[in-house]
Short mmCIF file of C-alpha atoms in Angstrom, two decimals:
data_model
loop_
_atom_site.label_atom_id
_atom_site.label_comp_id
_atom_site.label_asym_id
_atom_site.label_seq_id
_atom_site.Cartn_x
_atom_site.Cartn_y
_atom_site.Cartn_z
CA MET F 5 4.64 -44.41 15.33
CA PHE F 6 6.43 -45.61 12.42
CA ARG F 7 9.97 -46.18 14.09
CA ASP F 8 8.22 -48.45 16.94
CA ARG F 9 6.31 -50.60 14.59
CA TYR F 10 9.36 -50.79 12.17
CA LYS F 11 11.63 -52.27 15.29
CA ASN F 12 8.66 -54.23 16.54
CA ALA F 13 8.72 -55.73 13.16
CA TYR F 14 12.71 -56.35 12.94
CA ASP F 15 13.12 -57.58 16.23
CA THR F 16 11.20 -60.64 15.34
CA ILE F 17 14.24 -61.20 12.82
CA THR F 18 16.96 -63.10 14.39
CA PRO F 19 19.86 -65.40 13.42
CA PRO F 20 18.99 -68.88 13.55
CA PRO F 21 20.98 -70.42 16.37
CA GLU F 22 22.52 -73.15 14.72
CA LEU F 23 24.18 -70.41 11.95
CA VAL F 24 25.33 -68.53 15.06
CA SER F 25 27.07 -71.68 16.43
CA ASP F 26 28.15 -72.71 12.98
CA THR F 27 29.50 -69.51 11.81
CA ILE F 28 31.47 -69.16 15.36
CA CYS F 29 32.98 -72.87 14.62
CA LYS F 30 34.01 -71.85 11.15
CA VAL F 31 35.90 -68.70 12.41
CA GLN F 32 37.46 -70.43 15.36
CA SER F 33 38.88 -73.20 12.88
CA GLY F 34 40.32 -70.65 10.77
CA GLY F 35 37.59 -69.80 8.41
CA GLY F 36 39.88 -68.40 5.75
CA ALA F 37 37.68 -69.51 2.70
CA SER F 38 34.39 -68.29 1.83
CA VAL F 39 31.33 -70.61 2.97
CA ARG F 40 28.98 -68.97 0.23
CA LYS F 41 26.94 -71.70 -0.66
CA ARG F 42 25.22 -70.23 -3.74
CA PHE F 43 26.50 -66.95 -5.07
CA ALA F 44 29.89 -65.15 -6.10
CA VAL F 45 30.55 -68.31 -8.41
CA ARG F 46 33.64 -66.85 -10.15
CA MET F 47 35.15 -69.05 -12.64
CA SER F 48 38.17 -67.32 -12.44
CA ILE F 49 38.83 -67.84 -8.65
CA ALA F 50 37.62 -71.55 -9.20
CA ALA F 51 40.33 -72.00 -12.24
CA ALA F 52 42.94 -70.27 -10.02
CA ALA F 53 42.03 -72.69 -6.79
CA ALA F 54 42.04 -75.82 -8.60
CA ALA F 55 45.71 -74.44 -10.40
CA VAL F 56 46.71 -73.96 -6.68
CA CYS F 57 45.79 -77.17 -5.50
CA LEU F 58 47.45 -79.07 -8.77
CA VAL F 59 50.77 -76.88 -7.99
CA MET F 60 50.61 -77.68 -4.49
CA ALA F 61 50.26 -81.55 -5.02
CA VAL F 62 53.65 -81.23 -7.05
CA PRO F 63 56.40 -80.36 -4.75
CA VAL F 64 59.22 -80.12 -7.59
CA CYS F 65 57.28 -76.79 -8.57
CA ALA F 66 58.43 -73.75 -7.47
CA ALA F 67 57.78 -72.98 -3.57
CA HIS F 68 56.27 -69.63 -4.05
CA ILE F 69 53.72 -69.46 -6.66
CA PRO F 70 52.04 -66.03 -6.64
CA ALA F 71 48.37 -65.99 -6.88
CA PHE F 72 48.29 -63.55 -9.62
CA TYR F 73 50.21 -66.23 -11.82
CA GLN F 74 47.03 -68.61 -11.45
CA ILE F 75 44.75 -65.66 -12.43
CA VAL F 76 46.84 -64.41 -15.41
CA GLU F 77 47.28 -67.87 -16.23
CA TYR F 78 43.46 -68.56 -16.48
CA ILE F 79 42.96 -65.35 -18.65
CA SER F 80 45.93 -65.53 -20.98
CA PRO F 81 48.45 -68.18 -20.56
CA SER F 82 50.92 -66.76 -23.07
CA MET F 83 50.93 -63.45 -21.03
CA ALA F 84 51.71 -65.23 -17.73
CA ASP F 85 54.73 -66.93 -19.53
CA ARG F 86 55.86 -63.26 -20.27
CA LEU F 87 55.39 -61.87 -17.07
CA VAL F 88 58.38 -60.74 -14.90
CA PRO F 89 57.65 -60.82 -11.15
CA ILE F 90 58.17 -57.65 -9.30
CA GLU F 91 56.07 -57.69 -6.08
CA LYS F 92 57.02 -54.28 -4.94
CA SER F 93 54.08 -52.19 -2.72
CA CYS F 94 53.83 -48.97 -1.64
CA THR F 95 51.11 -48.30 1.45
CA ASN F 96 49.04 -44.95 1.55
CA LYS F 97 45.51 -44.08 3.01
CA GLY F 98 45.22 -47.75 4.12
CA ILE F 99 45.53 -49.11 1.01
CA THR F 100 48.38 -51.19 -0.50
CA MET F 101 49.25 -51.05 -4.00
CA GLN F 102 51.62 -53.93 -5.24
CA VAL F 103 53.17 -54.07 -8.72
CA GLU F 104 52.95 -57.90 -9.21
CA ALA F 105 54.49 -58.18 -12.25
CA ILE F 106 55.17 -56.53 -15.53
CA ASP F 107 55.73 -57.55 -19.08
CA ILE F 108 57.67 -54.77 -21.26
CA GLU F 109 58.83 -54.69 -24.80
CA GLY F 110 59.74 -51.89 -26.62
CA ASN F 111 57.50 -48.63 -25.65
CA GLU F 112 54.51 -51.10 -24.61
CA ALA F 113 53.97 -52.34 -20.99
CA ASP F 114 51.48 -54.94 -19.42
CA ILE F 115 51.56 -54.73 -15.88
CA ILE F 116 49.75 -56.92 -13.24
CA LEU F 117 49.03 -54.80 -10.05
CA SER F 118 46.87 -55.75 -6.90
CA LEU F 119 45.04 -53.19 -4.02
CA ARG F 120 44.48 -54.57 -0.74
CA ASP F 121 43.24 -52.90 2.61
CA ALA F 122 46.61 -52.22 4.57
CA GLU F 123 47.11 -54.23 7.49
CA ASN F 124 45.16 -52.87 10.47
CA SER F 125 43.85 -50.19 8.91
CA GLY F 126 40.37 -50.96 9.99
CA GLN F 127 39.02 -50.30 6.55
CA ASP F 128 36.83 -52.20 3.92
CA LEU F 129 37.51 -50.36 1.21
CA VAL F 130 38.83 -53.27 -0.88
CA HIS F 131 36.05 -55.83 -1.18
CA GLY F 132 35.13 -56.34 -4.60
CA ALA F 133 35.25 -54.65 -8.11
CA MET F 134 37.12 -51.06 -8.18
CA ASP F 135 38.56 -48.71 -10.69
CA LEU F 136 41.74 -46.60 -11.25
CA PHE F 137 39.84 -43.69 -12.19
CA ASP F 138 41.99 -43.29 -15.47
CA SER F 139 45.00 -41.93 -12.93
CA TYR F 140 47.75 -44.40 -13.76
CA GLY F 141 51.31 -44.05 -15.38
CA LEU F 142 54.82 -45.86 -15.74
CA SER F 143 57.59 -43.78 -16.42
CA ASP F 144 61.34 -43.93 -16.68
CA TYR F 145 64.20 -41.28 -16.70
CA THR F 146 62.86 -39.81 -19.94
CA ASN F 147 59.98 -41.08 -21.02
CA ASP F 148 56.35 -41.42 -19.84
CA SER F 149 53.18 -43.48 -20.98
CA VAL F 150 50.92 -41.43 -23.09
CA ILE F 151 48.07 -43.86 -23.50
CA GLY F 152 46.92 -46.67 -21.84
CA GLY F 153 44.11 -48.86 -20.33
CA CYS F 154 43.15 -50.78 -17.22
CA CYS F 155 40.92 -53.73 -16.88
CA PHE F 156 39.56 -54.97 -13.41
CA LEU F 157 40.48 -58.61 -13.17
CA THR F 158 38.86 -60.25 -10.07
CA TYR F 159 38.87 -59.51 -6.47
CA GLU F 160 40.50 -62.56 -4.92
CA GLU F 161 38.69 -63.12 -1.46
CA ALA F 162 41.09 -65.23 0.18
CA GLU F 163 43.96 -62.69 -0.07
CA ASP F 164 41.44 -59.84 0.00
CA LYS F 165 43.21 -58.34 -3.11
CA ALA F 166 41.68 -56.73 -6.15
CA TYR F 167 43.97 -57.22 -9.37
CA PHE F 168 44.17 -55.02 -12.42
CA GLN F 169 45.75 -55.26 -15.57
CA VAL F 170 47.06 -52.09 -16.87
CA MET F 171 48.52 -51.52 -20.35
CA LEU F 172 50.50 -48.55 -21.37
CA GLN F 173 52.36 -47.30 -24.17
CA ALA F 174 54.70 -44.31 -24.35
CA ASP F 175 56.53 -42.56 -27.09
CA SER F 176 59.67 -44.20 -27.22
CA ALA F 177 60.95 -47.41 -25.86
CA TYR F 178 61.00 -47.83 -21.75
CA GLN F 179 64.40 -48.21 -20.22
CA SER F 180 63.71 -51.15 -17.76
CA ASP F 181 66.74 -50.73 -15.31
CA LYS F 182 64.51 -47.88 -13.31
CA LEU F 183 60.65 -47.74 -13.80
CA GLN F 184 58.35 -45.81 -11.90
CA PHE F 185 54.73 -46.94 -11.82
CA ARG F 186 51.95 -44.69 -10.06
CA VAL F 187 48.39 -44.70 -9.41
CA ASN F 188 46.77 -41.49 -8.24
CA SER F 189 43.36 -42.39 -7.36
CA VAL F 190 41.04 -45.53 -6.84
CA LEU F 191 37.50 -45.82 -6.69
CA CYS F 192 36.48 -48.37 -4.20
CA GLY F 193 33.14 -50.27 -3.62
CA ASN F 194 31.84 -50.11 -7.43
CA TYR F 195 28.48 -51.99 -7.93
CA ASN F 196 25.72 -51.80 -10.61
CA GLU F 197 21.76 -52.14 -10.15
CA THR F 198 19.74 -53.38 -13.02
CA LYS F 199 16.55 -51.42 -13.03
CA ASP F 200 13.37 -50.69 -14.92
CA VAL F 201 13.35 -47.28 -16.83
CA ASP F 202 9.70 -45.93 -16.69
CA LEU F 203 8.50 -45.33 -20.65
CA SER F 204 5.13 -44.29 -19.55
CA GLY F 205 5.75 -40.82 -19.48
CA THR F 206 7.38 -40.97 -23.15
CA VAL F 207 6.18 -37.85 -25.10
CA TYR F 208 5.48 -37.57 -28.93
CA THR F 209 6.77 -34.18 -29.62
CA ALA F 210 9.34 -32.27 -27.49
CA GLU F 211 11.44 -29.26 -27.54
CA THR F 212 14.90 -29.36 -28.32
CA LYS F 213 18.07 -27.34 -27.23
CA THR F 214 21.70 -26.96 -28.82
CA VAL F 215 24.41 -28.44 -26.41
CA THR F 216 28.38 -28.70 -27.09
CA LEU F 217 28.90 -32.43 -27.28
CA SER F 218 31.95 -33.75 -24.60
CA GLY F 219 31.45 -37.31 -26.44
CA SER F 220 29.53 -39.73 -28.75
CA GLY F 221 29.51 -43.21 -29.72
CA GLY F 222 27.47 -46.49 -30.21
CA PRO F 223 27.37 -49.17 -33.09
CA LEU F 224 25.47 -46.55 -35.53
CA SER F 225 27.68 -44.49 -36.93
CA GLU F 226 27.09 -41.05 -37.26
CA ASP F 227 26.51 -41.12 -41.23
CA MET F 228 23.77 -43.56 -40.66
CA LEU F 229 21.83 -41.36 -38.44
CA PRO F 230 18.57 -39.12 -39.32
CA ASP F 231 19.77 -35.70 -40.44
CA PHE F 232 18.00 -33.94 -37.21
CA LEU F 233 20.48 -36.06 -34.99
CA LYS F 234 23.60 -35.46 -36.69
CA LYS F 235 26.02 -32.82 -35.48
CA ILE F 236 25.85 -29.46 -36.21
CA PRO F 237 28.35 -28.27 -38.36
CA ALA F 238 31.58 -26.58 -36.88
CA THR F 239 31.93 -22.65 -37.73
CA ALA F 240 34.92 -20.69 -37.55
CA GLU F 241 33.70 -19.10 -34.53
CA ASP F 242 32.99 -22.49 -32.38
CA PRO F 243 34.82 -25.16 -33.52
CA ARG F 244 33.33 -27.85 -30.92
CA PRO F 245 30.64 -29.89 -32.21
CA ARG F 246 27.28 -29.40 -31.10
CA VAL F 247 24.01 -31.30 -31.30
CA ASN F 248 20.59 -30.79 -30.70
CA VAL F 249 18.64 -32.81 -27.92
CA LEU F 250 15.91 -32.98 -25.79
CA ASP F 251 14.76 -30.34 -23.27
CA LEU F 252 12.61 -32.01 -21.05
CA MET F 253 13.79 -31.41 -17.64
CA SER F 254 16.40 -28.88 -15.90
CA ALA F 255 19.81 -30.49 -14.89
CA SER F 256 19.44 -28.24 -11.90
CA ASP F 257 16.57 -30.54 -10.68
CA CYS F 258 18.76 -33.76 -10.86
CA ALA F 259 20.68 -35.25 -8.27
CA ALA F 260 24.23 -34.56 -7.61
CA ASP F 261 25.45 -37.88 -6.75
CA ASP F 262 22.76 -40.54 -8.30
CA PHE F 263 21.37 -40.98 -11.92
CA THR F 264 18.21 -39.01 -12.85
CA VAL F 265 16.02 -40.23 -15.60
CA MET F 266 15.29 -36.92 -17.31
CA GLY F 267 12.66 -37.76 -19.81
CA THR F 268 11.96 -40.26 -22.76
CA ALA F 269 10.57 -38.87 -26.41
CA TYR F 270 9.64 -40.80 -29.32
CA GLU F 271 9.62 -38.81 -32.59
CA ASP F 272 10.28 -39.54 -36.20
CA GLY F 273 11.23 -43.15 -35.45
CA VAL F 274 13.59 -42.54 -32.72
CA LEU F 275 13.44 -43.11 -28.86
CA ARG F 276 15.43 -40.79 -27.14
CA VAL F 277 16.11 -41.36 -23.33
CA GLN F 278 18.02 -38.76 -21.30
CA VAL F 279 19.80 -39.53 -18.29
CA CYS F 280 21.84 -37.18 -15.98
CA MET F 281 24.74 -38.90 -14.26
CA GLY F 282 25.02 -35.82 -11.80
CA ASP F 283 28.55 -34.54 -10.91
CA ASN F 284 30.99 -37.12 -12.23
CA SER F 285 34.01 -35.06 -11.12
CA ARG F 286 34.91 -37.67 -8.37
CA SER F 287 33.04 -40.77 -9.34
CA ASP F 288 32.21 -42.82 -12.53
CA ARG F 289 28.63 -43.40 -12.79
CA HIS F 290 27.36 -44.80 -16.47
CA VAL F 291 24.40 -46.77 -17.52
CA GLU F 292 23.65 -49.24 -20.12
CA LEU F 293 20.17 -49.12 -21.43
CA PHE F 294 18.11 -52.12 -23.15
CA LEU F 295 15.12 -51.59 -25.02
CA ARG F 296 12.66 -54.62 -25.13
CA ASP F 297 9.79 -55.45 -27.29
CA SER F 298 6.76 -57.54 -26.40
CA ASP F 299 8.27 -60.62 -27.74
CA GLY F 300 11.29 -60.21 -25.48
CA ASN F 301 13.74 -59.07 -27.94
CA GLU F 302 16.25 -56.56 -26.60
CA GLN F 303 18.07 -53.64 -28.49
CA TYR F 304 21.00 -52.06 -26.91
CA GLU F 305 21.18 -48.10 -28.10
CA ASP F 306 22.11 -47.28 -31.41
CA HIS F 307 24.06 -44.06 -30.37
CA SER F 308 24.73 -41.99 -27.50
CA VAL F 309 25.86 -38.09 -26.89
CA SER F 310 26.94 -36.92 -23.73
CA TRP F 311 27.60 -33.19 -22.42
CA HIS F 312 27.83 -31.23 -19.69
CA GLU F 313 25.88 -28.51 -17.78
CA GLU F 314 27.67 -26.43 -15.19
CA ILE F 315 24.91 -26.13 -11.77
CA GLY F 316 26.41 -24.12 -8.75
CA GLY F 317 29.74 -25.44 -8.58
CA ALA F 318 29.31 -28.51 -10.18
CA ARG F 319 29.34 -29.98 -13.53
CA TYR F 320 26.67 -32.27 -14.30
CA GLN F 321 27.03 -35.08 -16.72
CA ILE F 322 24.18 -35.74 -19.50
CA TYR F 323 23.75 -38.45 -21.76
CA GLU F 324 21.08 -39.04 -24.44
CA PHE F 325 20.72 -42.41 -25.91
CA TRP F 326 18.85 -43.29 -29.18
CA PHE F 327 17.23 -46.01 -29.89
CA LEU F 328 15.96 -46.31 -33.89
CA ALA F 329 13.25 -48.45 -33.65
CA ASP F 330 9.61 -48.15 -35.55
CA ILE F 331 7.50 -48.20 -32.59
CA ALA F 332 3.58 -48.18 -33.01
CA ASP F 333 2.69 -48.13 -29.33
CA ILE F 334 5.25 -47.31 -26.63
CA ALA F 335 2.92 -49.35 -24.43
CA ASP F 336 4.39 -52.33 -26.22
CA TYR F 337 7.70 -51.82 -25.06
CA SER F 338 9.83 -51.51 -21.77
CA MET F 339 13.46 -50.45 -21.05
CA TYR F 340 15.79 -51.45 -18.44
CA GLY F 341 19.24 -50.37 -17.49
CA ILE F 342 22.23 -51.78 -15.70
CA PHE F 343 23.20 -48.57 -13.60
CA HIS F 344 27.06 -48.69 -12.66
CA TYR F 345 27.54 -46.73 -9.56
CA SER F 346 31.21 -46.09 -8.43
CA GLY F 347 31.54 -45.94 -4.54
CA GLU F 348 34.05 -43.79 -2.94
CA LEU F 349 37.06 -42.00 -4.21
CA VAL F 350 40.45 -42.23 -2.26
CA GLU F 351 43.29 -40.11 -3.44
CA GLY F 352 46.91 -41.61 -3.16
CA PRO F 353 49.18 -41.44 -4.63
CA TRP F 354 50.67 -44.77 -4.85
CA GLN F 355 53.85 -45.07 -6.56
CA VAL F 356 56.57 -48.03 -7.10
CA THR F 357 59.96 -47.73 -8.22
CA PHE F 358 61.71 -50.92 -9.89
CA ARG F 359 63.78 -52.30 -12.24
CA VAL F 360 62.96 -55.23 -14.55
CA GLU F 361 65.79 -58.20 -13.65
CA GLY F 362 66.88 -60.16 -16.22
CA ASP F 363 65.73 -58.00 -19.20
CA MET V 9 39.86 -53.09 22.11
CA LYS V 10 42.84 -54.37 20.29
CA SER V 11 44.83 -54.91 23.76
CA MET V 12 42.15 -56.63 24.49
CA HIS V 13 42.43 -58.97 21.43
CA ARG V 14 45.91 -59.75 22.87
CA GLU V 15 44.77 -60.58 26.18
CA LYS V 16 41.88 -63.10 25.45
CA ASP V 17 41.93 -66.33 23.82
CA THR V 18 41.51 -65.54 20.34
CA ALA V 19 38.68 -68.05 19.68
CA SER V 20 36.84 -66.79 22.62
CA PHE V 21 37.44 -63.11 21.38
CA TYR V 22 36.12 -63.90 17.99
CA GLU V 23 32.90 -65.63 19.45
CA GLU V 24 32.26 -62.48 21.41
CA VAL V 25 32.60 -60.25 18.56
CA ILE V 26 30.23 -62.38 16.57
CA ARG V 27 27.76 -62.53 19.43
CA ARG V 28 27.85 -58.74 19.87
CA ASN V 29 27.33 -58.05 16.47
CA SER V 30 25.38 -60.87 15.55
CA GLU V 31 21.67 -59.24 15.35
CA THR V 32 22.81 -56.02 13.90
CA VAL V 33 24.41 -58.02 10.83
CA TYR V 34 21.55 -60.46 10.15
CA ARG V 35 18.66 -57.89 10.18
CA LEU V 36 20.48 -55.51 8.21
CA ALA V 37 21.51 -58.48 5.59
CA TYR V 38 17.68 -59.85 6.05
CA ALA V 39 16.33 -56.25 5.18
CA LEU V 40 18.80 -55.80 2.19
CA VAL V 41 18.71 -59.34 0.25
CA ARG V 42 15.13 -60.38 1.11
CA THR V 43 15.53 -64.21 1.86
CA ARG V 44 16.38 -65.89 4.88
CA ALA V 45 18.59 -68.26 3.04
CA ASP V 46 20.62 -65.18 1.58
CA ALA V 47 20.92 -63.48 4.68
CA ASP V 48 22.42 -66.52 6.12
CA ASP V 49 25.10 -66.47 3.51
CA ILE V 50 25.79 -62.84 4.10
CA TYR V 51 25.88 -63.43 7.62
CA GLN V 52 28.75 -65.87 7.55
CA GLU V 53 30.34 -63.87 4.95
CA VAL V 54 30.95 -60.70 7.28
CA PHE V 55 32.12 -62.37 9.80
CA LEU V 56 34.78 -64.31 7.81
CA ARG V 57 35.40 -61.07 6.38
CA TYR V 58 36.15 -59.90 9.92
CA VAL V 59 38.67 -62.53 10.55
CA ARG V 60 40.54 -62.27 7.34
CA LYS V 61 40.77 -58.65 8.02
CA THR V 62 41.06 -58.25 11.61
CA PRO V 63 40.50 -54.72 11.66
CA ALA V 64 41.44 -52.70 15.09
CA PHE V 65 38.61 -50.70 16.23
CA ASP V 66 38.70 -47.48 18.36
CA SER V 67 35.16 -47.85 20.06
CA ALA V 68 32.09 -49.85 20.34
CA GLU V 69 30.57 -47.46 17.74
CA HIS V 70 33.45 -47.72 15.23
CA GLU V 71 33.23 -51.71 15.54
CA LYS V 72 29.26 -51.50 15.05
CA ALA V 73 29.38 -48.88 11.96
CA TRP V 74 32.36 -51.66 10.42
CA PHE V 75 29.82 -54.52 10.61
CA MET V 76 27.19 -52.50 9.12
CA ARG V 77 29.30 -51.16 6.53
CA VAL V 78 30.65 -54.67 5.58
CA THR V 79 27.25 -56.00 5.79
CA ILE V 80 26.28 -53.16 2.95
CA ASN V 81 29.26 -54.07 0.61
CA CYS V 82 28.33 -57.98 1.20
CA CYS V 83 24.95 -57.16 0.03
CA ARG V 84 26.33 -55.20 -2.93
CA ASN V 85 28.45 -57.60 -4.13
CA PHE V 86 25.94 -60.41 -3.56
CA TRP V 87 23.40 -58.30 -5.98
CA ARG V 88 26.07 -58.21 -8.61
CA SER V 89 27.27 -61.86 -8.27
CA PRO V 90 26.88 -63.59 -11.70
CA TRP V 91 24.79 -65.97 -9.93
CA MET V 92 22.02 -63.44 -8.54
CA GLN V 93 22.28 -61.86 -11.95
CA ARG V 94 21.37 -65.18 -13.63
CA ARG V 95 18.81 -65.97 -10.67
CA SER V 96 17.18 -62.48 -11.05
CA ALA V 97 16.77 -62.76 -14.74
CA LEU V 98 15.45 -66.16 -14.91
CA GLU V 99 13.30 -66.44 -11.92
CA GLY V 100 11.52 -62.90 -11.97
CA ASP V 101 8.44 -63.60 -9.78
CA ALA V 102 9.65 -66.79 -8.29
CA LEU V 103 11.86 -64.92 -6.25
CA GLU V 104 9.31 -62.80 -5.00
CA ARG V 105 7.57 -65.77 -4.09
CA GLU V 106 10.55 -67.18 -2.06
CA ALA V 107 10.90 -63.84 -0.51
CA SER V 108 7.17 -64.13 1.04
CA GLY V 109 5.16 -66.53 2.68
CA ALA V 110 7.14 -69.60 4.07
CA ASP V 111 10.08 -67.27 4.41
CA MET V 112 8.59 -65.43 7.05
CA PHE V 113 9.75 -65.53 10.84
CA CYS V 114 7.25 -67.55 12.79
CA GLU V 115 7.52 -64.87 15.65
CA ALA V 116 6.22 -62.03 13.43
CA SER V 117 2.82 -60.94 13.59
CA ASP V 118 0.47 -60.50 10.35
CA GLU V 119 1.18 -56.63 10.52
CA ASP V 120 4.87 -57.29 11.27
CA GLN V 121 4.92 -59.25 7.96
CA LEU V 122 2.84 -56.89 5.80
CA LEU V 123 5.35 -54.19 7.06
CA ILE V 124 8.54 -56.30 6.31
CA GLU V 125 7.21 -57.87 2.89
CA THR V 126 6.44 -53.90 2.24
CA VAL V 127 9.79 -52.85 2.80
CA LYS V 128 10.88 -55.42 0.72
CA GLN V 129 9.59 -53.82 -2.27
CA LEU V 130 11.67 -50.96 -2.09
CA PRO V 131 14.86 -50.41 -4.09
CA GLU V 132 18.19 -51.61 -2.11
CA LYS V 133 19.14 -48.13 -1.57
CA TYR V 134 16.11 -47.05 0.15
CA ARG V 135 16.00 -50.25 2.15
CA VAL V 136 19.40 -49.13 3.34
CA VAL V 137 18.45 -45.80 4.53
CA ILE V 138 15.03 -46.87 6.06
CA HIS V 139 16.65 -49.64 7.94
CA LEU V 140 19.69 -47.97 9.41
CA PHE V 141 17.34 -44.78 10.18
CA TYR V 142 14.27 -46.38 11.60
CA TYR V 143 15.84 -49.56 13.27
CA GLU V 144 19.59 -48.48 14.09
CA ASP V 145 18.48 -45.03 15.01
CA LEU V 146 21.44 -43.58 13.05
CA SER V 147 21.49 -39.56 11.96
CA VAL V 148 21.46 -38.91 8.30
CA GLU V 149 24.97 -37.79 8.65
CA GLU V 150 25.75 -41.25 10.57
CA ILE V 151 24.09 -43.12 7.49
CA GLY V 152 26.16 -40.93 4.86
CA ARG V 153 29.45 -42.17 6.66
CA ILE V 154 28.39 -45.67 6.52
CA THR V 155 27.06 -45.65 2.93
CA LYS V 156 29.90 -43.48 1.83
CA SER V 157 27.19 -40.90 0.51
CA LYS V 158 26.53 -37.15 1.03
CA ALA V 159 24.00 -36.44 3.85
CA SER V 160 22.27 -34.64 1.41
CA THR V 161 21.88 -37.71 -0.61
CA VAL V 162 20.58 -39.69 2.54
CA ARG V 163 18.20 -37.24 3.11
CA THR V 164 16.42 -37.17 -0.61
CA ARG V 165 16.87 -41.33 -0.51
CA LEU V 166 15.03 -41.27 2.84
CA THR V 167 12.15 -38.77 1.82
CA ARG V 168 11.71 -40.80 -1.36
CA ALA V 169 11.75 -43.88 0.37
CA ARG V 170 9.21 -42.47 2.96
CA ARG V 171 6.93 -41.53 0.13
CA GLU V 172 7.41 -44.68 -2.01
CA LEU V 173 6.77 -46.67 1.10
CA LYS V 174 3.45 -44.92 2.16
CA SER V 175 2.35 -45.69 -1.07
CA LEU V 176 3.08 -49.39 -0.79
CA LEU V 177 1.65 -49.51 2.54
CA GLN V 178 -1.74 -48.09 1.36
CA GLN V 179 -1.82 -50.16 -1.45
CA GLU V 180 -1.12 -53.19 0.87
CA GLY V 181 -4.20 -51.76 3.06
CA GLY V 182 -1.67 -51.15 5.98
CA ASP V 183 -2.65 -48.18 8.20
CA PHE V 184 0.93 -47.21 9.29
CA HIS V 185 1.98 -43.51 8.93
CA VAL V 186 5.68 -42.99 7.55
CA GLN V 187 6.99 -40.00 9.38
CA GLY V 188 10.17 -38.69 11.17
CA GLN V 189 11.92 -35.93 11.56
CA ILE V 190 15.20 -36.05 9.77
#
């Protein structure tokens, strides 16, 4: 029976006694710092640690230097100078969100915030890259942010904190005497995998279908694309942009919560690769594809389009990537993708009300 | 278990926790990262994370599930670490060679080694479900809770993993029959 064979094989795998005793020693002696010997070489953290050492060696410096300063200092010294510490937090669903600092000027604000597992939550939701799922905002009495962007800075292991920089803009100037920052949901445990995409099944002629676009982009602007890839002009009846895409595989045959490569086709100088992200309503799966020729030269997509298809009660997101390339034989080419998976969606909300002192 | 923590000396309490979960963590780490050196790193990282987070557990099952979950998280962090990505890009086949031969455990028979080496060729997401299902005897639902995936996803991955494993084992000349009721 396979189960028995598998167990027998893995029963032979046990941690070396010296590893166990070494780990026990490290844990019993405090063990706060990572012992990983060779991986997770994060320059920002190293720089932050070095900066902390320097600061600690100079007692005339302020007694309390928040860790976020070291991180921001490394990324942007000028921004670190402008930040006003806030350090107010909110705990919900086992996660503590803390607004570490803010730089506010007129109708624009830069916020440094952190997320960590709440004390004794018994969870391991915060342990690396995360995403705020485009669900954040800053408001005052009369004014709410209208556009924003978010950047994951780093996961600081010693503190068990994930740091973000959030950039926000409102219609009019913020009133700094009562501000409220909120995050509605977070995606935990994001990770990526680099995998090959099989081009051996590439077809040279394929049926197409017309879909309503939900997005498009890429280094090559639309006017540089061949005519058959250009958007179909809107009509009075249907003002939404449409485009012709490959009709190779039904979305209903795709995984709801994983990537599915739906097919590849090379026709009229364009390699088209269609990938279904599944239902992305509670996740943020996305992929970057790279075409590699026999000399090892790599080419990023020239343009991509995306649309949605309703499958049952779910809404699947599908992308088609276009590579303009003069390909004589597809066998001379290979493709790989960086597939970005998102982990668990945790819905808050988390909100913190604060004022900016000395503004 | 939390009250037990208070009563006992912290150092011996940690030692008990490590010894209790030692093999589970190491085997899972080895199944996912493929080399002993990397499994050693993951092993230490998991227990240091335990000390940093000091989670309170409701039961022995909760404790074991937490350690399996954190081991998977640490392995994912490992795969996306800049060092690993660089190593993967630069070494390619060399990494595969490191993962075989000299890396094997001397207690393993040739047949065991063949099976372990073949499982290593599966993608990470398949290795996780294979190990939790066949070694830890977890149900599809339990695996879903640990990997934060839907039961249907786990079921699909298990089916695909079995299919792929069967094909790989046939190529390697093994006579295993990868079957099982999900």
